[in-house]
Amino acid sequence: MTNELSILSLIVASFSLGVSALTAWLTWFWRGQLRMTQPTQIYFGPDGGFKPEDAPPKIYLRTLLFSTANRGHVIENMFLRVHRGETRQNFNIWVFGDEKLSRGSGLFVPKAGVAANHHFLLPFDGALFSFSPGLYSLELFATVVGGRAARSLFSGSVEVTPDHSRQLHQKGYGLYFDWGPDAGRFFAHIRPTPKTDLPASIRDTLVSGRD
């Protein structure tokens, strides 16, 4: 009987040690993955922080970024890659926030997640881009501290109709795509461009880069 109790105690102790080790690994060592939810809204159009004649094209989307691990992730950079036909363009100026916008860098994403608007603008090299009619494929990438390369977090597609494109070329209007969960697709509509508060350093550089 004594030997049986000793064996049972050893099994229980070993099981407890295994659970403790697994808990410690999941809490402190497991890296998990960085993920994001389906964007609820995507915007195509000019940035509202500029004069209409100076406003550069911008894409923003709203989503929740979250980590599958307790330790979370630190994002170094994010960018949006856009395809339309044979045209490919990276929107690599990343700004995020709700009321107050900040240049994206060093964003910590916990397991509970971070919900925000993420704005993506064209690079400072004066690249030109127009929201012409067509089907647009979007892919969002993030570079995480400790990661080897940027990884894709989201891919999807939206369509700009000829009528939408024509209205977008009228100053002061933007194209919104709202996600319809039942239909499983985005629904587009035109509205006035929202006002934004880009950091002054980005706004001034974008304007000077297009002079």
PDB file of C-alpha atoms in Angstrom:
ATOM      1  CA  MET A   1       0.000   0.000   0.000  1.00  0.00           C
ATOM      2  CA  THR A   2       2.848   2.330   0.880  1.00  0.00           C
ATOM      3  CA  ASN A   3       4.507   1.722  -2.477  1.00  0.00           C
ATOM      4  CA  GLU A   4       1.247   2.458  -4.301  1.00  0.00           C
ATOM      5  CA  LEU A   5       0.850   5.746  -2.418  1.00  0.00           C
ATOM      6  CA  SER A   6       4.445   6.671  -3.242  1.00  0.00           C
ATOM      7  CA  ILE A   7       3.887   5.972  -6.925  1.00  0.00           C
ATOM      8  CA  LEU A   8       0.624   7.947  -6.900  1.00  0.00           C
ATOM      9  CA  SER A   9       2.338  10.861  -5.152  1.00  0.00           C
ATOM     10  CA  LEU A  10       5.134  10.780  -7.721  1.00  0.00           C
ATOM     11  CA  ILE A  11       2.629  10.828 -10.586  1.00  0.00           C
ATOM     12  CA  VAL A  12       0.709  13.756  -9.057  1.00  0.00           C
ATOM     13  CA  ALA A  13       3.940  15.670  -8.394  1.00  0.00           C
ATOM     14  CA  SER A  14       5.166  15.033 -11.934  1.00  0.00           C
ATOM     15  CA  PHE A  15       1.828  16.153 -13.379  1.00  0.00           C
ATOM     16  CA  SER A  16       1.878  19.337 -11.268  1.00  0.00           C
ATOM     17  CA  LEU A  17       5.431  20.061 -12.350  1.00  0.00           C
ATOM     18  CA  GLY A  18       4.466  19.543 -15.991  1.00  0.00           C
ATOM     19  CA  VAL A  19       1.480  21.893 -15.674  1.00  0.00           C
ATOM     20  CA  SER A  20       3.671  24.527 -14.000  1.00  0.00           C
ATOM     21  CA  ALA A  21       6.306  24.221 -16.707  1.00  0.00           C
ATOM     22  CA  LEU A  22       3.687  24.479 -19.461  1.00  0.00           C
ATOM     23  CA  THR A  23       2.112  27.522 -17.799  1.00  0.00           C
ATOM     24  CA  ALA A  24       5.503  29.216 -17.478  1.00  0.00           C
ATOM     25  CA  TRP A  25       6.311  28.474 -21.119  1.00  0.00           C
ATOM     26  CA  LEU A  26       2.978  29.835 -22.349  1.00  0.00           C
ATOM     27  CA  THR A  27       3.314  32.923 -20.142  1.00  0.00           C
ATOM     28  CA  TRP A  28       6.960  33.886 -20.602  1.00  0.00           C
ATOM     29  CA  PHE A  29       8.442  32.088 -23.599  1.00  0.00           C
ATOM     30  CA  TRP A  30       5.792  31.224 -26.217  1.00  0.00           C
ATOM     31  CA  ARG A  31       5.848  33.891 -28.910  1.00  0.00           C
ATOM     32  CA  GLY A  32       2.424  33.145 -30.376  1.00  0.00           C
ATOM     33  CA  GLN A  33       1.275  35.073 -33.446  1.00  0.00           C
ATOM     34  CA  LEU A  34       0.259  38.617 -34.295  1.00  0.00           C
ATOM     35  CA  ARG A  35      -3.170  38.713 -35.861  1.00  0.00           C
ATOM     36  CA  MET A  36      -5.884  41.170 -36.837  1.00  0.00           C
ATOM     37  CA  THR A  37      -9.638  41.092 -37.173  1.00  0.00           C
ATOM     38  CA  GLN A  38     -11.615  41.673 -40.347  1.00  0.00           C
ATOM     39  CA  PRO A  39     -11.502  45.443 -40.996  1.00  0.00           C
ATOM     40  CA  THR A  40     -14.902  47.018 -40.419  1.00  0.00           C
ATOM     41  CA  GLN A  41     -14.195  49.946 -42.732  1.00  0.00           C
ATOM     42  CA  ILE A  42     -11.730  50.816 -45.506  1.00  0.00           C
ATOM     43  CA  TYR A  43     -11.297  54.309 -46.943  1.00  0.00           C
ATOM     44  CA  PHE A  44      -9.928  55.386 -50.331  1.00  0.00           C
ATOM     45  CA  GLY A  45      -9.395  59.060 -51.026  1.00  0.00           C
ATOM     46  CA  PRO A  46      -7.500  62.228 -50.142  1.00  0.00           C
ATOM     47  CA  ASP A  47      -6.194  62.878 -46.656  1.00  0.00           C
ATOM     48  CA  GLY A  48      -8.331  65.396 -44.787  1.00  0.00           C
ATOM     49  CA  GLY A  49      -5.403  67.106 -43.091  1.00  0.00           C
ATOM     50  CA  PHE A  50      -4.358  69.034 -46.216  1.00  0.00           C
ATOM     51  CA  LYS A  51      -5.741  71.699 -48.486  1.00  0.00           C
ATOM     52  CA  PRO A  52      -7.800  69.958 -51.217  1.00  0.00           C
ATOM     53  CA  GLU A  53      -5.245  70.832 -53.908  1.00  0.00           C
ATOM     54  CA  ASP A  54      -2.367  69.386 -51.830  1.00  0.00           C
ATOM     55  CA  ALA A  55      -4.082  66.350 -50.347  1.00  0.00           C
ATOM     56  CA  PRO A  56      -2.221  63.094 -51.152  1.00  0.00           C
ATOM     57  CA  PRO A  57      -4.120  59.827 -51.730  1.00  0.00           C
ATOM     58  CA  LYS A  58      -4.564  57.730 -48.636  1.00  0.00           C
ATOM     59  CA  ILE A  59      -6.027  54.408 -47.548  1.00  0.00           C
ATOM     60  CA  TYR A  60      -7.129  53.804 -44.002  1.00  0.00           C
ATOM     61  CA  LEU A  61      -8.826  50.916 -42.287  1.00  0.00           C
ATOM     62  CA  ARG A  62     -10.130  50.156 -38.824  1.00  0.00           C
ATOM     63  CA  THR A  63      -9.262  46.875 -37.162  1.00  0.00           C
ATOM     64  CA  LEU A  64      -8.238  45.167 -33.934  1.00  0.00           C
ATOM     65  CA  LEU A  65      -4.665  43.930 -33.708  1.00  0.00           C
ATOM     66  CA  PHE A  66      -4.090  41.221 -31.101  1.00  0.00           C
ATOM     67  CA  SER A  67      -1.542  38.649 -29.978  1.00  0.00           C
ATOM     68  CA  THR A  68      -2.217  34.960 -29.399  1.00  0.00           C
ATOM     69  CA  ALA A  69       0.484  34.925 -26.672  1.00  0.00           C
ATOM     70  CA  ASN A  70       0.442  36.461 -23.208  1.00  0.00           C
ATOM     71  CA  ARG A  71       3.757  38.225 -23.801  1.00  0.00           C
ATOM     72  CA  GLY A  72       2.327  40.227 -26.723  1.00  0.00           C
ATOM     73  CA  HIS A  73       4.139  41.624 -29.753  1.00  0.00           C
ATOM     74  CA  VAL A  74       5.885  44.892 -30.614  1.00  0.00           C
ATOM     75  CA  ILE A  75       5.261  46.127 -34.167  1.00  0.00           C
ATOM     76  CA  GLU A  76       8.149  47.993 -35.766  1.00  0.00           C
ATOM     77  CA  ASN A  77       6.359  48.913 -38.970  1.00  0.00           C
ATOM     78  CA  MET A  78       3.272  48.275 -41.078  1.00  0.00           C
ATOM     79  CA  PHE A  79       2.575  48.954 -44.743  1.00  0.00           C
ATOM     80  CA  LEU A  80      -0.206  48.324 -47.225  1.00  0.00           C
ATOM     81  CA  ARG A  81       0.403  46.809 -50.674  1.00  0.00           C
ATOM     82  CA  VAL A  82      -2.173  47.620 -53.345  1.00  0.00           C
ATOM     83  CA  HIS A  83      -2.664  45.819 -56.676  1.00  0.00           C
ATOM     84  CA  ARG A  84      -4.901  46.961 -59.519  1.00  0.00           C
ATOM     85  CA  GLY A  85      -4.406  45.104 -62.765  1.00  0.00           C
ATOM     86  CA  GLU A  86      -0.678  45.353 -63.550  1.00  0.00           C
ATOM     87  CA  THR A  87      -0.195  48.269 -61.140  1.00  0.00           C
ATOM     88  CA  ARG A  88       1.368  47.679 -57.729  1.00  0.00           C
ATOM     89  CA  GLN A  89       1.925  50.372 -55.119  1.00  0.00           C
ATOM     90  CA  ASN A  90       3.118  50.275 -51.510  1.00  0.00           C
ATOM     91  CA  PHE A  91       1.568  52.754 -49.090  1.00  0.00           C
ATOM     92  CA  ASN A  92       4.402  52.732 -46.585  1.00  0.00           C
ATOM     93  CA  ILE A  93       3.778  55.826 -44.443  1.00  0.00           C
ATOM     94  CA  TRP A  94       1.944  54.362 -41.451  1.00  0.00           C
ATOM     95  CA  VAL A  95       0.021  56.570 -39.034  1.00  0.00           C
ATOM     96  CA  PHE A  96      -2.441  55.280 -36.463  1.00  0.00           C
ATOM     97  CA  GLY A  97      -4.830  56.449 -33.753  1.00  0.00           C
ATOM     98  CA  ASP A  98      -8.389  57.661 -33.332  1.00  0.00           C
ATOM     99  CA  GLU A  99      -8.664  61.329 -32.342  1.00  0.00           C
ATOM    100  CA  LYS A 100      -4.905  61.982 -32.159  1.00  0.00           C
ATOM    101  CA  LEU A 101      -2.728  60.427 -34.846  1.00  0.00           C
ATOM    102  CA  SER A 102       0.868  59.307 -34.370  1.00  0.00           C
ATOM    103  CA  ARG A 103       3.537  58.005 -36.734  1.00  0.00           C
ATOM    104  CA  GLY A 104       3.525  54.235 -36.350  1.00  0.00           C
ATOM    105  CA  SER A 105       6.595  52.763 -34.676  1.00  0.00           C
ATOM    106  CA  GLY A 106       7.054  50.558 -31.649  1.00  0.00           C
ATOM    107  CA  LEU A 107       3.370  49.744 -31.125  1.00  0.00           C
ATOM    108  CA  PHE A 108       2.880  47.152 -28.376  1.00  0.00           C
ATOM    109  CA  VAL A 109       0.014  44.746 -29.074  1.00  0.00           C
ATOM    110  CA  PRO A 110      -1.164  42.745 -26.026  1.00  0.00           C
ATOM    111  CA  LYS A 111      -3.281  39.627 -25.973  1.00  0.00           C
ATOM    112  CA  ALA A 112      -6.371  41.770 -25.308  1.00  0.00           C
ATOM    113  CA  GLY A 113      -5.660  43.688 -28.527  1.00  0.00           C
ATOM    114  CA  VAL A 114      -5.511  47.304 -29.728  1.00  0.00           C
ATOM    115  CA  ALA A 115      -8.358  48.767 -31.815  1.00  0.00           C
ATOM    116  CA  ALA A 116      -7.521  51.821 -33.922  1.00  0.00           C
ATOM    117  CA  ASN A 117      -7.666  53.446 -37.342  1.00  0.00           C
ATOM    118  CA  HIS A 118      -4.540  52.761 -39.400  1.00  0.00           C
ATOM    119  CA  HIS A 119      -3.714  55.314 -42.105  1.00  0.00           C
ATOM    120  CA  PHE A 120      -1.379  54.487 -44.991  1.00  0.00           C
ATOM    121  CA  LEU A 121       0.018  57.177 -47.275  1.00  0.00           C
ATOM    122  CA  LEU A 122       2.335  57.168 -50.267  1.00  0.00           C
ATOM    123  CA  PRO A 123       6.113  57.421 -49.756  1.00  0.00           C
ATOM    124  CA  PHE A 124       7.883  60.759 -49.700  1.00  0.00           C
ATOM    125  CA  ASP A 125       9.496  60.239 -53.134  1.00  0.00           C
ATOM    126  CA  GLY A 126       6.629  61.953 -54.930  1.00  0.00           C
ATOM    127  CA  ALA A 127       5.063  58.772 -56.352  1.00  0.00           C
ATOM    128  CA  LEU A 128       1.748  59.418 -58.089  1.00  0.00           C
ATOM    129  CA  PHE A 129      -1.289  57.236 -57.618  1.00  0.00           C
ATOM    130  CA  SER A 130      -4.892  57.631 -58.711  1.00  0.00           C
ATOM    131  CA  PHE A 131      -7.930  55.649 -57.612  1.00  0.00           C
ATOM    132  CA  SER A 132      -8.951  54.624 -61.118  1.00  0.00           C
ATOM    133  CA  PRO A 133     -11.836  52.208 -61.775  1.00  0.00           C
ATOM    134  CA  GLY A 134     -11.054  48.548 -61.189  1.00  0.00           C
ATOM    135  CA  LEU A 135     -10.699  45.739 -58.685  1.00  0.00           C
ATOM    136  CA  TYR A 136      -8.171  46.467 -55.928  1.00  0.00           C
ATOM    137  CA  SER A 137      -6.378  43.743 -53.996  1.00  0.00           C
ATOM    138  CA  LEU A 138      -5.112  44.862 -50.600  1.00  0.00           C
ATOM    139  CA  GLU A 139      -2.523  43.130 -48.430  1.00  0.00           C
ATOM    140  CA  LEU A 140      -1.437  44.438 -45.036  1.00  0.00           C
ATOM    141  CA  PHE A 141       2.050  43.589 -43.739  1.00  0.00           C
ATOM    142  CA  ALA A 142       3.641  44.048 -40.327  1.00  0.00           C
ATOM    143  CA  THR A 143       7.236  43.763 -39.141  1.00  0.00           C
ATOM    144  CA  VAL A 144       7.520  42.508 -35.569  1.00  0.00           C
ATOM    145  CA  VAL A 145      10.500  42.914 -33.242  1.00  0.00           C
ATOM    146  CA  GLY A 146      12.399  39.625 -33.342  1.00  0.00           C
ATOM    147  CA  GLY A 147      10.809  38.570 -36.631  1.00  0.00           C
ATOM    148  CA  ARG A 148      12.842  37.817 -39.719  1.00  0.00           C
ATOM    149  CA  ALA A 149      10.621  39.509 -42.299  1.00  0.00           C
ATOM    150  CA  ALA A 150       7.326  41.315 -42.708  1.00  0.00           C
ATOM    151  CA  ARG A 151       4.359  38.971 -42.514  1.00  0.00           C
ATOM    152  CA  SER A 152       0.943  39.317 -44.070  1.00  0.00           C
ATOM    153  CA  LEU A 153      -1.880  39.999 -41.601  1.00  0.00           C
ATOM    154  CA  PHE A 154      -4.755  40.617 -44.002  1.00  0.00           C
ATOM    155  CA  SER A 155      -5.671  40.332 -47.658  1.00  0.00           C
ATOM    156  CA  GLY A 156      -8.898  41.324 -49.331  1.00  0.00           C
ATOM    157  CA  SER A 157     -10.365  43.084 -52.336  1.00  0.00           C
ATOM    158  CA  VAL A 158     -12.685  45.999 -53.070  1.00  0.00           C
ATOM    159  CA  GLU A 159     -13.972  47.491 -56.310  1.00  0.00           C
ATOM    160  CA  VAL A 160     -13.940  51.095 -57.452  1.00  0.00           C
ATOM    161  CA  THR A 161     -16.654  51.682 -60.047  1.00  0.00           C
ATOM    162  CA  PRO A 162     -16.316  54.308 -62.802  1.00  0.00           C
ATOM    163  CA  ASP A 163     -18.907  56.450 -60.996  1.00  0.00           C
ATOM    164  CA  HIS A 164     -17.008  56.209 -57.709  1.00  0.00           C
ATOM    165  CA  SER A 165     -13.744  57.083 -59.444  1.00  0.00           C
ATOM    166  CA  ARG A 166     -15.341  60.123 -61.062  1.00  0.00           C
ATOM    167  CA  GLN A 167     -16.672  61.351 -57.720  1.00  0.00           C
ATOM    168  CA  LEU A 168     -13.310  60.765 -56.051  1.00  0.00           C
ATOM    169  CA  HIS A 169     -11.740  63.217 -58.465  1.00  0.00           C
ATOM    170  CA  GLN A 170     -14.044  65.903 -57.103  1.00  0.00           C
ATOM    171  CA  LYS A 171     -12.127  67.638 -54.311  1.00  0.00           C
ATOM    172  CA  GLY A 172     -13.293  66.921 -50.791  1.00  0.00           C
ATOM    173  CA  TYR A 173     -14.817  63.440 -51.220  1.00  0.00           C
ATOM    174  CA  GLY A 174     -13.688  59.962 -50.205  1.00  0.00           C
ATOM    175  CA  LEU A 175     -14.860  56.414 -50.893  1.00  0.00           C
ATOM    176  CA  TYR A 176     -15.824  54.277 -47.892  1.00  0.00           C
ATOM    177  CA  PHE A 177     -16.134  50.498 -47.911  1.00  0.00           C
ATOM    178  CA  ASP A 178     -18.144  49.145 -44.968  1.00  0.00           C
ATOM    179  CA  TRP A 179     -17.976  45.434 -44.179  1.00  0.00           C
ATOM    180  CA  GLY A 180     -21.265  43.523 -44.379  1.00  0.00           C
ATOM    181  CA  PRO A 181     -20.887  40.367 -42.241  1.00  0.00           C
ATOM    182  CA  ASP A 182     -23.999  38.648 -43.601  1.00  0.00           C
ATOM    183  CA  ALA A 183     -23.053  39.256 -47.232  1.00  0.00           C
ATOM    184  CA  GLY A 184     -19.349  38.642 -46.563  1.00  0.00           C
ATOM    185  CA  ARG A 185     -18.227  41.634 -48.614  1.00  0.00           C
ATOM    186  CA  PHE A 186     -17.698  45.387 -48.537  1.00  0.00           C
ATOM    187  CA  PHE A 187     -20.359  47.928 -49.508  1.00  0.00           C
ATOM    188  CA  ALA A 188     -19.107  51.196 -51.004  1.00  0.00           C
ATOM    189  CA  HIS A 189     -20.433  54.734 -50.652  1.00  0.00           C
ATOM    190  CA  ILE A 190     -19.134  58.264 -51.199  1.00  0.00           C
ATOM    191  CA  ARG A 191     -18.939  60.786 -48.350  1.00  0.00           C
ATOM    192  CA  PRO A 192     -17.057  64.016 -47.624  1.00  0.00           C
ATOM    193  CA  THR A 193     -13.414  63.483 -46.672  1.00  0.00           C
ATOM    194  CA  PRO A 194     -12.977  63.244 -42.878  1.00  0.00           C
ATOM    195  CA  LYS A 195     -10.737  65.769 -41.169  1.00  0.00           C
ATOM    196  CA  THR A 196      -7.525  64.287 -39.792  1.00  0.00           C
ATOM    197  CA  ASP A 197      -4.723  65.573 -37.610  1.00  0.00           C
ATOM    198  CA  LEU A 198      -1.550  64.215 -39.166  1.00  0.00           C
ATOM    199  CA  PRO A 199       1.704  64.974 -37.334  1.00  0.00           C
ATOM    200  CA  ALA A 200       3.090  68.247 -38.701  1.00  0.00           C
ATOM    201  CA  SER A 201       6.407  66.642 -39.672  1.00  0.00           C
ATOM    202  CA  ILE A 202       4.654  64.168 -41.980  1.00  0.00           C
ATOM    203  CA  ARG A 203       2.267  66.740 -43.423  1.00  0.00           C
ATOM    204  CA  ASP A 204       5.049  69.226 -44.252  1.00  0.00           C
ATOM    205  CA  THR A 205       7.283  66.553 -45.778  1.00  0.00           C
ATOM    206  CA  LEU A 206       4.483  65.171 -47.961  1.00  0.00           C
ATOM    207  CA  VAL A 207       3.670  68.617 -49.312  1.00  0.00           C
ATOM    208  CA  SER A 208       7.319  69.514 -49.997  1.00  0.00           C
ATOM    209  CA  GLY A 209       7.905  66.105 -51.621  1.00  0.00           C
ATOM    210  CA  ARG A 210       5.293  66.917 -54.260  1.00  0.00           C
ATOM    211  CA  ASP A 211       6.455  70.443 -55.056  1.00  0.00           C
TER     212      ASP A 211
END
